CSV table of C-alpha atoms in Angstrom, one decimal:
chain,number,residue,atom,x,y,z
A,198,UNK,CA,59.0,76.7,88.6
A,199,UNK,CA,57.0,79.5,90.3
A,200,UNK,CA,54.4,76.9,91.5
A,201,UNK,CA,57.1,74.8,93.1
A,202,UNK,CA,58.5,77.8,95.0
A,203,UNK,CA,55.0,78.8,96.1
A,204,UNK,CA,54.1,75.4,97.4
A,205,UNK,CA,57.4,74.2,98.7
A,206,UNK,CA,59.1,77.5,99.6
A,207,UNK,CA,58.9,77.0,103.3
A,208,UNK,CA,60.1,73.4,103.0
A,209,UNK,CA,63.0,74.4,100.8
A,210,UNK,CA,64.1,77.1,103.2
A,211,UNK,CA,64.0,74.8,106.2
A,212,UNK,CA,66.0,72.2,104.3
A,213,UNK,CA,68.5,74.9,103.4
A,214,UNK,CA,68.7,75.8,107.1
A,215,UNK,CA,69.4,72.1,108.0
A,216,UNK,CA,72.1,72.0,105.3
A,217,UNK,CA,73.7,75.1,106.8
A,218,UNK,CA,73.4,73.8,110.3
A,219,UNK,CA,74.9,70.5,109.4
A,220,UNK,CA,77.8,72.2,107.6
A,221,UNK,CA,78.4,74.5,110.5
A,222,UNK,CA,78.4,71.8,113.2
A,223,UNK,CA,80.6,69.5,111.0
A,224,UNK,CA,83.1,72.3,110.4
A,225,UNK,CA,83.5,73.1,114.0
A,226,UNK,CA,84.2,69.4,114.8
A,227,UNK,CA,86.3,69.1,111.7
A,228,UNK,CA,88.5,72.0,112.8
A,229,UNK,CA,89.1,70.4,116.2
A,230,UNK,CA,89.8,67.0,114.6
A,231,UNK,CA,92.1,68.6,112.0
A,232,UNK,CA,94.0,70.5,114.7
A,233,UNK,CA,94.6,67.4,116.7
A,234,UNK,CA,95.7,65.1,113.9
A,235,UNK,CA,97.5,67.9,112.0
A,236,UNK,CA,99.6,68.8,115.0
A,237,UNK,CA,100.3,65.1,115.6
A,238,UNK,CA,101.7,64.8,112.1
A,239,UNK,CA,103.9,67.9,112.5
A,240,UNK,CA,105.7,66.9,115.6
A,241,UNK,CA,108.5,64.3,115.8
A,242,UNK,CA,106.8,61.8,118.0
A,243,UNK,CA,106.7,58.6,116.1
A,244,UNK,CA,103.6,57.3,117.8
A,245,UNK,CA,101.7,60.5,117.2
A,246,UNK,CA,102.9,60.6,113.6
A,247,UNK,CA,101.6,57.0,113.2
A,248,UNK,CA,98.2,57.8,114.6
A,249,UNK,CA,97.9,60.9,112.5
A,250,UNK,CA,98.9,59.1,109.3
A,251,UNK,CA,96.6,56.2,109.9
A,252,UNK,CA,93.6,58.5,110.5
A,253,UNK,CA,94.2,60.6,107.5
A,254,UNK,CA,94.8,57.7,105.2
A,255,UNK,CA,91.9,55.7,106.5
A,256,UNK,CA,89.4,58.5,106.1
A,257,UNK,CA,90.7,59.7,102.7
A,258,UNK,CA,90.7,56.1,101.5
A,259,UNK,CA,86.9,55.7,102.1
A,260,UNK,CA,84.2,57.5,100.0
A,261,UNK,CA,82.0,59.7,102.2
A,262,UNK,CA,78.9,57.9,101.1
A,263,UNK,CA,80.4,54.6,102.4
A,264,UNK,CA,81.5,56.2,105.6
A,265,UNK,CA,78.0,57.6,106.1
A,266,UNK,CA,76.4,54.2,105.5
A,267,UNK,CA,78.9,52.6,107.8
A,268,UNK,CA,78.1,55.0,110.6
A,269,UNK,CA,74.3,55.2,110.1
A,270,UNK,CA,73.7,51.4,109.5
A,271,UNK,CA,76.9,49.6,110.4
A,272,UNK,CA,77.7,51.0,113.8
A,273,UNK,CA,74.1,50.6,115.2
A,274,UNK,CA,74.0,47.1,113.8
A,275,UNK,CA,77.3,46.3,115.5
A,276,UNK,CA,76.2,47.9,118.8
A,277,UNK,CA,72.9,45.9,118.7
A,278,UNK,CA,74.9,42.8,118.0
A,279,UNK,CA,76.8,43.2,121.2
A,280,UNK,CA,73.7,43.7,123.3
A,281,UNK,CA,72.9,47.4,123.1
A,282,UNK,CA,69.5,46.6,121.4
A,283,UNK,CA,68.1,50.1,121.6
A,284,UNK,CA,71.2,51.8,120.1
A,285,UNK,CA,70.3,54.0,117.2
A,286,UNK,CA,71.8,57.0,115.5
A,287,UNK,CA,69.6,59.8,113.9
A,288,UNK,CA,70.3,60.9,110.4
A,289,UNK,CA,71.7,64.1,111.8
A,290,UNK,CA,74.0,62.4,114.3
A,291,UNK,CA,75.3,59.9,111.8
A,292,UNK,CA,75.6,62.7,109.2
A,293,UNK,CA,77.6,65.1,111.3
A,294,UNK,CA,79.9,62.3,112.6
A,295,UNK,CA,80.6,61.2,109.0
A,296,UNK,CA,81.1,64.7,107.7
A,297,UNK,CA,83.2,65.8,110.6
A,298,UNK,CA,85.5,62.8,110.3
A,299,UNK,CA,85.8,63.3,106.6
A,300,UNK,CA,86.4,67.0,106.6
A,301,UNK,CA,88.7,66.6,109.6
A,302,UNK,CA,91.1,64.4,107.7
A,303,UNK,CA,91.4,67.0,104.9
A,304,UNK,CA,91.7,69.7,107.5
A,305,UNK,CA,94.5,67.9,109.2
A,306,UNK,CA,96.4,67.8,105.9
A,307,UNK,CA,95.8,71.5,105.3
A,308,UNK,CA,97.0,72.3,108.8
A,309,UNK,CA,100.1,70.1,108.5
A,310,UNK,CA,101.0,71.5,105.2
A,311,UNK,CA,100.5,75.1,106.4
A,312,UNK,CA,102.6,74.6,109.5
A,313,UNK,CA,105.4,72.9,107.5
A,314,UNK,CA,105.4,75.7,105.0
A,315,UNK,CA,106.7,78.0,107.7
A,316,UNK,CA,110.5,78.2,107.6
A,317,UNK,CA,112.2,76.0,110.1
A,318,UNK,CA,114.3,79.0,111.2
A,319,UNK,CA,111.2,80.6,112.8
A,320,UNK,CA,110.9,77.8,115.3
A,321,UNK,CA,114.6,77.7,115.9
A,322,UNK,CA,114.7,81.4,116.6
A,323,UNK,CA,111.9,81.0,119.1
A,324,UNK,CA,113.6,78.0,120.8
A,325,UNK,CA,116.9,79.9,120.9
A,326,UNK,CA,115.2,82.6,122.9
A,327,UNK,CA,114.2,80.0,125.5
A,328,UNK,CA,110.5,79.6,124.4
A,329,UNK,CA,109.1,76.1,124.7
A,330,UNK,CA,108.0,74.1,121.6
A,331,UNK,CA,104.4,74.7,122.4
A,332,UNK,CA,104.9,78.5,122.9
A,333,UNK,CA,106.8,78.7,119.6
A,334,UNK,CA,104.0,76.9,117.8
A,335,UNK,CA,101.3,79.0,119.3
A,336,UNK,CA,103.0,82.4,119.1
A,337,UNK,CA,105.2,82.1,116.1
A,338,UNK,CA,104.5,79.3,113.7
A,339,UNK,CA,100.7,78.9,113.7
A,340,UNK,CA,99.9,82.6,113.3
A,341,UNK,CA,102.1,82.6,110.2
A,342,UNK,CA,100.8,79.2,109.0
A,343,UNK,CA,97.2,80.4,109.2
A,344,UNK,CA,97.8,82.9,106.4
A,345,UNK,CA,98.8,80.3,104.0
A,346,UNK,CA,96.1,77.9,105.1
A,347,UNK,CA,93.1,80.3,104.7
A,348,UNK,CA,92.5,79.7,101.0
A,349,UNK,CA,92.6,76.0,101.4
A,350,UNK,CA,90.4,76.1,104.5
A,351,UNK,CA,87.8,78.1,102.7
A,352,UNK,CA,87.9,75.7,99.8
A,353,UNK,CA,87.4,72.8,102.2
A,354,UNK,CA,84.5,74.6,103.8
A,355,UNK,CA,82.8,74.8,100.4
A,356,UNK,CA,83.5,71.2,99.6
A,357,UNK,CA,82.0,70.2,103.0
A,358,UNK,CA,78.9,72.3,102.4
A,359,UNK,CA,78.4,70.5,99.1
A,360,UNK,CA,79.1,67.1,100.6
A,361,UNK,CA,76.1,67.5,102.9
A,362,UNK,CA,74.1,66.5,99.8
A,363,UNK,CA,75.6,63.0,100.1
A,364,UNK,CA,73.8,62.7,103.5
A,365,UNK,CA,70.5,62.6,101.6
A,366,UNK,CA,71.2,58.9,101.3
A,367,UNK,CA,70.8,58.3,105.0
A,368,UNK,CA,67.5,60.1,105.1
A,369,UNK,CA,68.6,63.4,106.6
A,370,UNK,CA,66.2,66.0,105.2
A,371,UNK,CA,68.8,68.5,103.9
A,372,UNK,CA,68.4,70.3,100.6
A,373,UNK,CA,69.1,67.4,98.2
A,374,UNK,CA,66.9,65.0,100.2
A,375,UNK,CA,64.0,67.4,100.1
A,376,UNK,CA,64.6,67.9,96.4
A,377,UNK,CA,64.0,64.2,96.0
A,378,UNK,CA,60.8,64.5,98.0
A,379,UNK,CA,59.5,67.4,95.9
A,380,UNK,CA,60.5,65.7,92.7
A,381,UNK,CA,58.6,62.6,93.8
A,382,UNK,CA,55.5,64.7,94.5
A,383,UNK,CA,55.6,66.9,91.4
A,384,UNK,CA,57.5,64.9,88.8
A,385,UNK,CA,59.0,68.2,87.7
A,386,UNK,CA,62.6,67.1,87.3
A,387,UNK,CA,64.0,70.1,85.5
A,388,UNK,CA,62.5,72.8,87.8
A,389,UNK,CA,63.2,71.0,91.0
A,390,UNK,CA,66.8,70.3,90.5
A,391,UNK,CA,67.4,73.8,89.0
A,392,UNK,CA,66.0,75.4,92.1
A,393,UNK,CA,68.1,73.1,94.3
A,394,UNK,CA,71.2,73.9,92.3
A,395,UNK,CA,70.6,77.6,92.5
A,396,UNK,CA,70.0,77.5,96.2
A,397,UNK,CA,73.4,75.8,96.7
A,398,UNK,CA,75.0,78.3,94.4
A,399,UNK,CA,73.7,81.4,96.1
A,400,UNK,CA,74.9,80.2,99.5
A,401,UNK,CA,78.3,79.1,98.2
A,402,UNK,CA,79.0,82.2,96.2
A,403,UNK,CA,78.0,84.4,99.1
A,404,UNK,CA,80.2,82.5,101.5
A,405,UNK,CA,83.2,82.7,99.1
A,406,UNK,CA,82.8,86.4,98.8
A,407,UNK,CA,82.7,86.8,102.6
A,408,UNK,CA,85.7,84.5,102.8
A,409,UNK,CA,87.7,86.6,100.3
A,410,UNK,CA,87.1,89.6,102.5
A,411,UNK,CA,88.4,87.9,105.6
A,412,UNK,CA,91.4,86.6,103.6
A,413,UNK,CA,92.2,90.1,102.5
A,414,UNK,CA,91.9,91.5,106.0
A,415,UNK,CA,94.2,88.9,107.5
A,416,UNK,CA,96.8,89.5,104.9
A,417,UNK,CA,96.7,93.2,105.3
A,418,UNK,CA,99.1,93.5,108.3
A,419,UNK,CA,102.1,92.4,106.2
B,80,UNK,CA,122.3,62.0,136.9
B,81,UNK,CA,121.7,64.7,139.4
B,82,UNK,CA,125.1,64.2,140.9
B,83,UNK,CA,126.8,64.4,137.5
B,84,UNK,CA,125.2,67.8,137.0
B,85,UNK,CA,126.2,69.0,140.4
B,86,UNK,CA,129.8,67.9,139.9
B,87,UNK,CA,130.0,69.5,136.5
B,88,UNK,CA,128.8,72.8,138.0
B,89,UNK,CA,131.5,72.7,140.7
B,90,UNK,CA,134.3,71.5,138.5
B,91,UNK,CA,133.7,73.8,135.5
B,92,UNK,CA,132.0,76.7,137.3
B,93,UNK,CA,134.6,79.2,136.0
B,94,UNK,CA,134.5,78.5,132.3
B,95,UNK,CA,131.5,79.9,130.4
B,96,UNK,CA,131.4,77.1,127.9
B,97,UNK,CA,133.0,73.7,128.3
B,98,UNK,CA,132.8,71.0,125.6
B,99,UNK,CA,134.1,67.5,126.1
B,100,UNK,CA,134.3,64.7,123.6
B,101,UNK,CA,131.4,66.1,121.6
B,102,UNK,CA,130.3,64.0,118.8
B,103,UNK,CA,127.4,64.6,116.4
B,104,UNK,CA,126.1,62.4,113.6
B,105,UNK,CA,123.3,62.9,111.2
B,106,UNK,CA,122.4,59.3,110.4
B,107,UNK,CA,125.6,57.8,109.2
B,108,UNK,CA,127.3,61.1,108.5
B,109,UNK,CA,129.6,62.0,111.4
B,110,UNK,CA,129.8,65.8,111.4
B,111,UNK,CA,131.6,66.4,114.7
B,112,UNK,CA,134.2,63.9,115.8
B,113,UNK,CA,135.5,64.4,119.3
B,114,UNK,CA,135.4,68.1,119.9
B,115,UNK,CA,137.0,69.7,123.0
B,116,UNK,CA,136.5,73.4,123.6
B,117,UNK,CA,136.7,75.8,126.5
B,118,UNK,CA,135.5,79.4,126.3
B,119,UNK,CA,136.3,81.8,129.1
B,120,UNK,CA,133.9,84.6,130.2
B,121,UNK,CA,134.3,87.6,127.9
B,122,UNK,CA,136.2,85.7,125.3
B,123,UNK,CA,135.5,86.1,121.6
B,124,UNK,CA,136.1,82.9,119.7
B,125,UNK,CA,135.8,82.8,116.0
B,126,UNK,CA,135.3,79.4,114.2
B,127,UNK,CA,136.8,79.2,110.7
B,128,UNK,CA,136.7,76.4,108.3
B,129,UNK,CA,135.4,75.2,104.9
B,130,UNK,CA,131.7,74.5,104.5
B,131,UNK,CA,130.9,71.0,105.9
B,132,UNK,CA,133.6,71.3,108.5
B,133,UNK,CA,131.1,71.2,111.3
B,134,UNK,CA,131.5,74.7,112.6
B,135,UNK,CA,127.8,75.6,112.4
B,136,UNK,CA,126.8,72.2,113.9
B,137,UNK,CA,129.2,72.8,116.8
B,138,UNK,CA,127.6,76.2,117.4
B,139,UNK,CA,124.1,74.8,117.2
B,140,UNK,CA,125.1,72.0,119.6
B,141,UNK,CA,126.0,74.7,122.2
B,142,UNK,CA,122.4,75.7,122.7
B,143,UNK,CA,121.1,72.2,121.7
B,144,UNK,CA,119.3,73.2,118.5
B,145,UNK,CA,121.2,70.1,117.5
B,146,UNK,CA,121.2,67.4,120.2
B,147,UNK,CA,124.7,66.0,120.8
B,148,UNK,CA,125.1,62.3,119.8
B,149,UNK,CA,127.8,61.9,122.5
B,150,UNK,CA,129.9,63.9,124.9
B,151,UNK,CA,129.2,66.7,127.3
B,152,UNK,CA,128.5,70.4,127.0
B,153,UNK,CA,128.5,72.5,130.1
B,154,UNK,CA,127.2,76.1,129.8
B,155,UNK,CA,127.7,78.2,132.9
B,156,UNK,CA,127.7,75.1,135.0
B,157,UNK,CA,124.6,73.6,133.4
B,158,UNK,CA,125.1,70.3,131.6
B,159,UNK,CA,122.9,70.9,128.5
B,160,UNK,CA,123.6,67.4,127.3
B,161,UNK,CA,121.8,66.0,130.3
B,162,UNK,CA,118.2,65.3,129.5
B,163,UNK,CA,117.1,66.5,133.0
B,164,UNK,CA,118.5,70.0,132.5
B,165,UNK,CA,115.8,72.6,131.7
B,166,UNK,CA,117.2,73.6,128.3
B,167,UNK,CA,114.8,76.5,127.9
B,168,UNK,CA,116.1,78.1,131.0
B,169,UNK,CA,119.7,77.8,129.8
B,170,UNK,CA,118.8,79.1,126.4
B,171,UNK,CA,117.4,82.3,127.9
B,172,UNK,CA,121.0,83.2,128.7
B,173,UNK,CA,122.4,82.2,125.2
B,174,UNK,CA,121.5,84.6,122.4
B,175,UNK,CA,121.7,83.3,118.9
B,176,UNK,CA,122.0,85.1,115.6
B,177,UNK,CA,121.2,83.2,112.4
B,178,UNK,CA,122.5,83.5,108.9
B,179,UNK,CA,119.0,84.2,107.6
B,180,UNK,CA,118.0,86.5,110.5
B,181,UNK,CA,114.8,84.5,111.3
B,182,UNK,CA,112.9,87.5,112.4
B,183,UNK,CA,109.3,86.7,113.2
B,184,UNK,CA,107.7,87.9,109.9
B,185,UNK,CA,104.2,88.4,111.3
B,186,UNK,CA,105.3,90.7,114.1
B,187,UNK,CA,106.7,94.3,114.1
B,188,UNK,CA,110.2,95.0,115.1
B,189,UNK,CA,109.0,95.9,118.6
B,190,UNK,CA,106.9,92.8,119.0
B,191,UNK,CA,109.8,90.7,117.8
B,192,UNK,CA,111.9,92.2,120.6
B,193,UNK,CA,109.5,91.8,123.4
B,194,UNK,CA,107.8,88.5,122.5
B,195,UNK,CA,110.1,86.2,124.5
B,196,UNK,CA,110.9,88.4,127.5
B,197,UNK,CA,107.2,89.1,128.1
B,198,UNK,CA,106.0,85.6,127.4
B,199,UNK,CA,108.6,84.2,129.8
B,200,UNK,CA,107.6,86.8,132.4
B,201,UNK,CA,111.2,88.2,132.6
B,202,UNK,CA,109.8,91.7,132.3
B,203,UNK,CA,106.5,93.5,132.1
B,204,UNK,CA,105.4,94.7,128.7
B,205,UNK,CA,106.3,98.3,129.6
B,206,UNK,CA,109.8,97.3,130.9
B,207,UNK,CA,110.4,95.2,127.9
B,208,UNK,CA,109.4,98.0,125.5
B,209,UNK,CA,111.7,100.4,127.2
B,210,UNK,CA,114.7,98.2,127.1
B,211,UNK,CA,113.9,97.2,123.5
B,212,UNK,CA,113.9,100.9,122.6
B,213,UNK,CA,117.3,101.3,124.1
B,214,UNK,CA,118.6,98.3,122.3
B,215,UNK,CA,117.2,99.5,119.0
B,216,UNK,CA,118.9,102.8,119.6
B,217,UNK,CA,122.2,101.0,120.2
B,218,UNK,CA,121.9,99.2,116.8
B,219,UNK,CA,120.8,102.4,115.2
B,220,UNK,CA,117.2,101.4,114.4
B,221,UNK,CA,115.2,103.4,116.9
B,222,UNK,CA,113.0,104.7,114.0
B,223,UNK,CA,112.0,101.1,112.9
B,224,UNK,CA,110.1,100.0,116.0
B,225,UNK,CA,106.8,99.7,114.1
B,226,UNK,CA,108.1,98.3,110.8
B,227,UNK,CA,107.6,94.7,109.8
B,228,UNK,CA,110.7,92.6,108.9
B,229,UNK,CA,109.7,92.6,105.2
B,230,UNK,CA,110.2,96.4,105.2
B,231,UNK,CA,113.8,96.2,106.4
B,232,UNK,CA,117.0,95.7,104.5
B,233,UNK,CA,119.1,92.6,105.2
B,234,UNK,CA,121.5,94.6,107.3
B,235,UNK,CA,118.7,96.1,109.3
B,236,UNK,CA,117.1,92.7,109.8
B,237,UNK,CA,120.3,91.3,111.2
B,238,UNK,CA,120.7,94.2,113.5
B,239,UNK,CA,117.2,93.7,114.8
B,240,UNK,CA,118.0,90.0,115.2
B,241,UNK,CA,121.0,90.9,117.3
B,242,UNK,CA,118.9,93.4,119.4
B,243,UNK,CA,116.2,90.7,119.8
B,244,UNK,CA,118.8,88.3,121.2
B,245,UNK,CA,120.2,91.0,123.5
B,246,UNK,CA,116.7,91.7,124.8
B,247,UNK,CA,117.0,88.5,126.8
B,248,UNK,CA,120.1,89.9,128.5
B,249,UNK,CA,122.2,86.9,127.6
B,250,UNK,CA,125.6,86.0,129.0
B,251,UNK,CA,126.7,84.3,125.8
B,252,UNK,CA,126.1,85.2,122.1
B,253,UNK,CA,126.3,82.7,119.3
B,254,UNK,CA,126.6,84.0,115.7
B,255,UNK,CA,126.0,81.6,112.9
B,256,UNK,CA,127.4,83.2,109.7
B,257,UNK,CA,125.7,86.5,110.5
B,258,UNK,CA,126.9,88.3,107.4
B,259,UNK,CA,126.8,85.5,104.8
B,260,UNK,CA,123.4,86.3,103.5
B,261,UNK,CA,124.0,90.1,103.3
B,262,UNK,CA,124.8,92.3,100.4
B,263,UNK,CA,128.4,93.4,100.7
B,264,UNK,CA,127.6,97.0,101.5
B,265,UNK,CA,125.6,95.8,104.6
B,266,UNK,CA,128.2,93.6,106.1
B,267,UNK,CA,130.0,96.5,107.8
B,268,UNK,CA,127.0,97.7,109.8
B,269,UNK,CA,126.4,94.3,111.3
B,270,UNK,CA,130.1,93.7,112.1
B,271,UNK,CA,130.2,97.1,113.8
B,272,UNK,CA,127.4,96.1,116.2
B,273,UNK,CA,129.2,92.8,116.9
B,274,UNK,CA,132.5,94.6,117.5
B,275,UNK,CA,130.9,96.9,120.0
B,276,UNK,CA,129.4,93.9,121.8
B,277,UNK,CA,132.8,92.3,121.9
B,278,UNK,CA,134.3,95.4,123.4
B,279,UNK,CA,131.7,95.5,126.1
B,280,UNK,CA,132.9,92.1,127.2
B,281,UNK,CA,130.2,89.7,125.8
B,282,UNK,CA,131.2,86.1,125.6
B,283,UNK,CA,130.9,85.3,121.9
B,284,UNK,CA,131.3,82.4,119.6
B,285,UNK,CA,131.2,83.4,116.0
B,286,UNK,CA,131.1,81.3,112.8
B,287,UNK,CA,132.1,83.5,110.0
B,288,UNK,CA,134.1,83.9,106.8
B,289,UNK,CA,135.0,87.4,107.7
B,290,UNK,CA,138.8,87.0,108.3
B,291,UNK,CA,139.1,90.7,108.9
B,292,UNK,CA,136.6,90.5,111.7
B,293,UNK,CA,138.4,87.5,113.2
B,294,UNK,CA,141.8,89.3,113.1
B,295,UNK,CA,140.4,92.5,114.6
B,296,UNK,CA,138.0,91.2,117.3
B,297,UNK,CA,138.7,87.6,118.1
B,298,UNK,CA,140.7,86.6,121.2
B,299,UNK,CA,141.1,83.2,119.7
B,300,UNK,CA,140.5,81.7,116.3
B,301,UNK,CA,139.7,78.1,115.8
B,302,UNK,CA,140.2,76.3,112.4
B,303,UNK,CA,137.9,73.3,111.9
B,304,UNK,CA,137.9,70.7,109.2
B,305,UNK,CA,136.2,67.3,108.8
B,306,UNK,CA,134.6,67.5,112.2
B,307,UNK,CA,137.8,68.1,114.1
B,308,UNK,CA,139.4,71.2,115.5
B,309,UNK,CA,142.6,71.3,113.4
B,310,UNK,CA,144.4,74.3,114.9
B,311,UNK,CA,143.7,77.2,117.2
B,312,UNK,CA,145.4,80.2,118.6
B,313,UNK,CA,145.3,84.0,118.7
B,314,UNK,CA,144.4,85.7,115.4
B,315,UNK,CA,148.1,86.5,115.0
B,316,UNK,CA,149.2,82.9,115.4
B,317,UNK,CA,146.5,81.2,113.4
B,318,UNK,CA,145.8,83.7,110.6
B,319,UNK,CA,149.3,85.1,110.1
B,320,UNK,CA,151.4,82.1,111.1
B,321,UNK,CA,149.4,79.0,110.7
B,322,UNK,CA,151.2,75.7,111.2
B,323,UNK,CA,148.9,73.0,109.9
B,324,UNK,CA,149.0,72.4,106.2
B,325,UNK,CA,145.2,72.3,106.0
B,326,UNK,CA,144.9,75.6,107.7
B,327,UNK,CA,147.5,77.1,105.4
B,328,UNK,CA,145.7,75.7,102.5
B,329,UNK,CA,142.3,77.1,103.6
B,330,UNK,CA,143.7,80.5,104.4
B,331,UNK,CA,145.4,80.7,101.1
B,332,UNK,CA,142.0,80.3,99.4
B,333,UNK,CA,140.1,82.8,101.4
B,334,UNK,CA,142.7,85.6,102.0
């Protein structure tokens, strides 16, 4: 175990860095996607509702690994088929697109549920004062919804971080992918995967602790 | 459409609220069937009736929290049933008080009061704060400016809700069962604030089960049932000498 850390320490750390970078980038895009589709599903516009539902159902209905294959292999194949012969996606690009789309669908549901958990009377009170729908959402409903959403969002963050390991299948050298490499070189199954597991655990436990702190701070002003 | 609006303003410019042929359905359920109603400036109208009679729906149609299915509602010369009317602008002048208070739970009392006036640029933050303080003094809650709604009693919440509506300097106040969710000992403090408002000449439409309030404060009492206005008159006429059997029946149950 010590020898693996000594030889591959730097490689492991850089892989961990890529895992974190992939998570962070995906989460940012997922938040945006989640906001857009979540708000579409909250409103009463049928067309928006329809778009939102189709997106969420489609993404939730496909395993992430299939989505990753589809984007990494399928899309470039399709693009080359219609004449863009030099079209390629890097592992990182395909990975963060797949992960953002996947996490975004779940985020959309969290945001929809959070907003719908706010009593209807809050919106009505705002509207009765002459505020527009958008202003009521931004000033009254969403700030209250965020409080109920925070635990679910943190949970989703952690799931997304772990889901980066699935991207090892498209050759993106994140932690799990590097684990395979090390294993292939050393044949030390037990030690390698124990180290990989512990690295994930350290990061996730640390993040959940930080998240708990944030959650407590947000809920303080009650 | 523009002409219709203009005509309405000219024709009904004197009444505060003018409702013609109002109908409202929720799916197949027809809640309001052909309502006609005029409210003069400064008049206090109380709507009575059993639950499901449509009185709350009528009230909510007045500021278009419920969109009318058919008919016309003209508020201060503005046809709110016309899609081209800027409903937000009209709502600024119609305060509404809800059964469940609907204070913004994430904001302090003061921030509840100044949110809309400041956001709509009707007042600077400083002006809004000053007038909010005066209003809170009027409802006897000047010491609660920094409290959150969860720290207030029901009666206090409702008084803040009234003050919040008044912070918009409305011409009309709508009350949707303002005391129904209150413990009995807190009803009085809310009614007292409403009585004072009425005395000051506010145009008010009140849905309530407080017959005593209706007798004391109302200029006119309207009895509704099954989506129709069954009978209306002064409190004297309607509460003490009702003519319609359905009114008599209802009053015999609640008095």
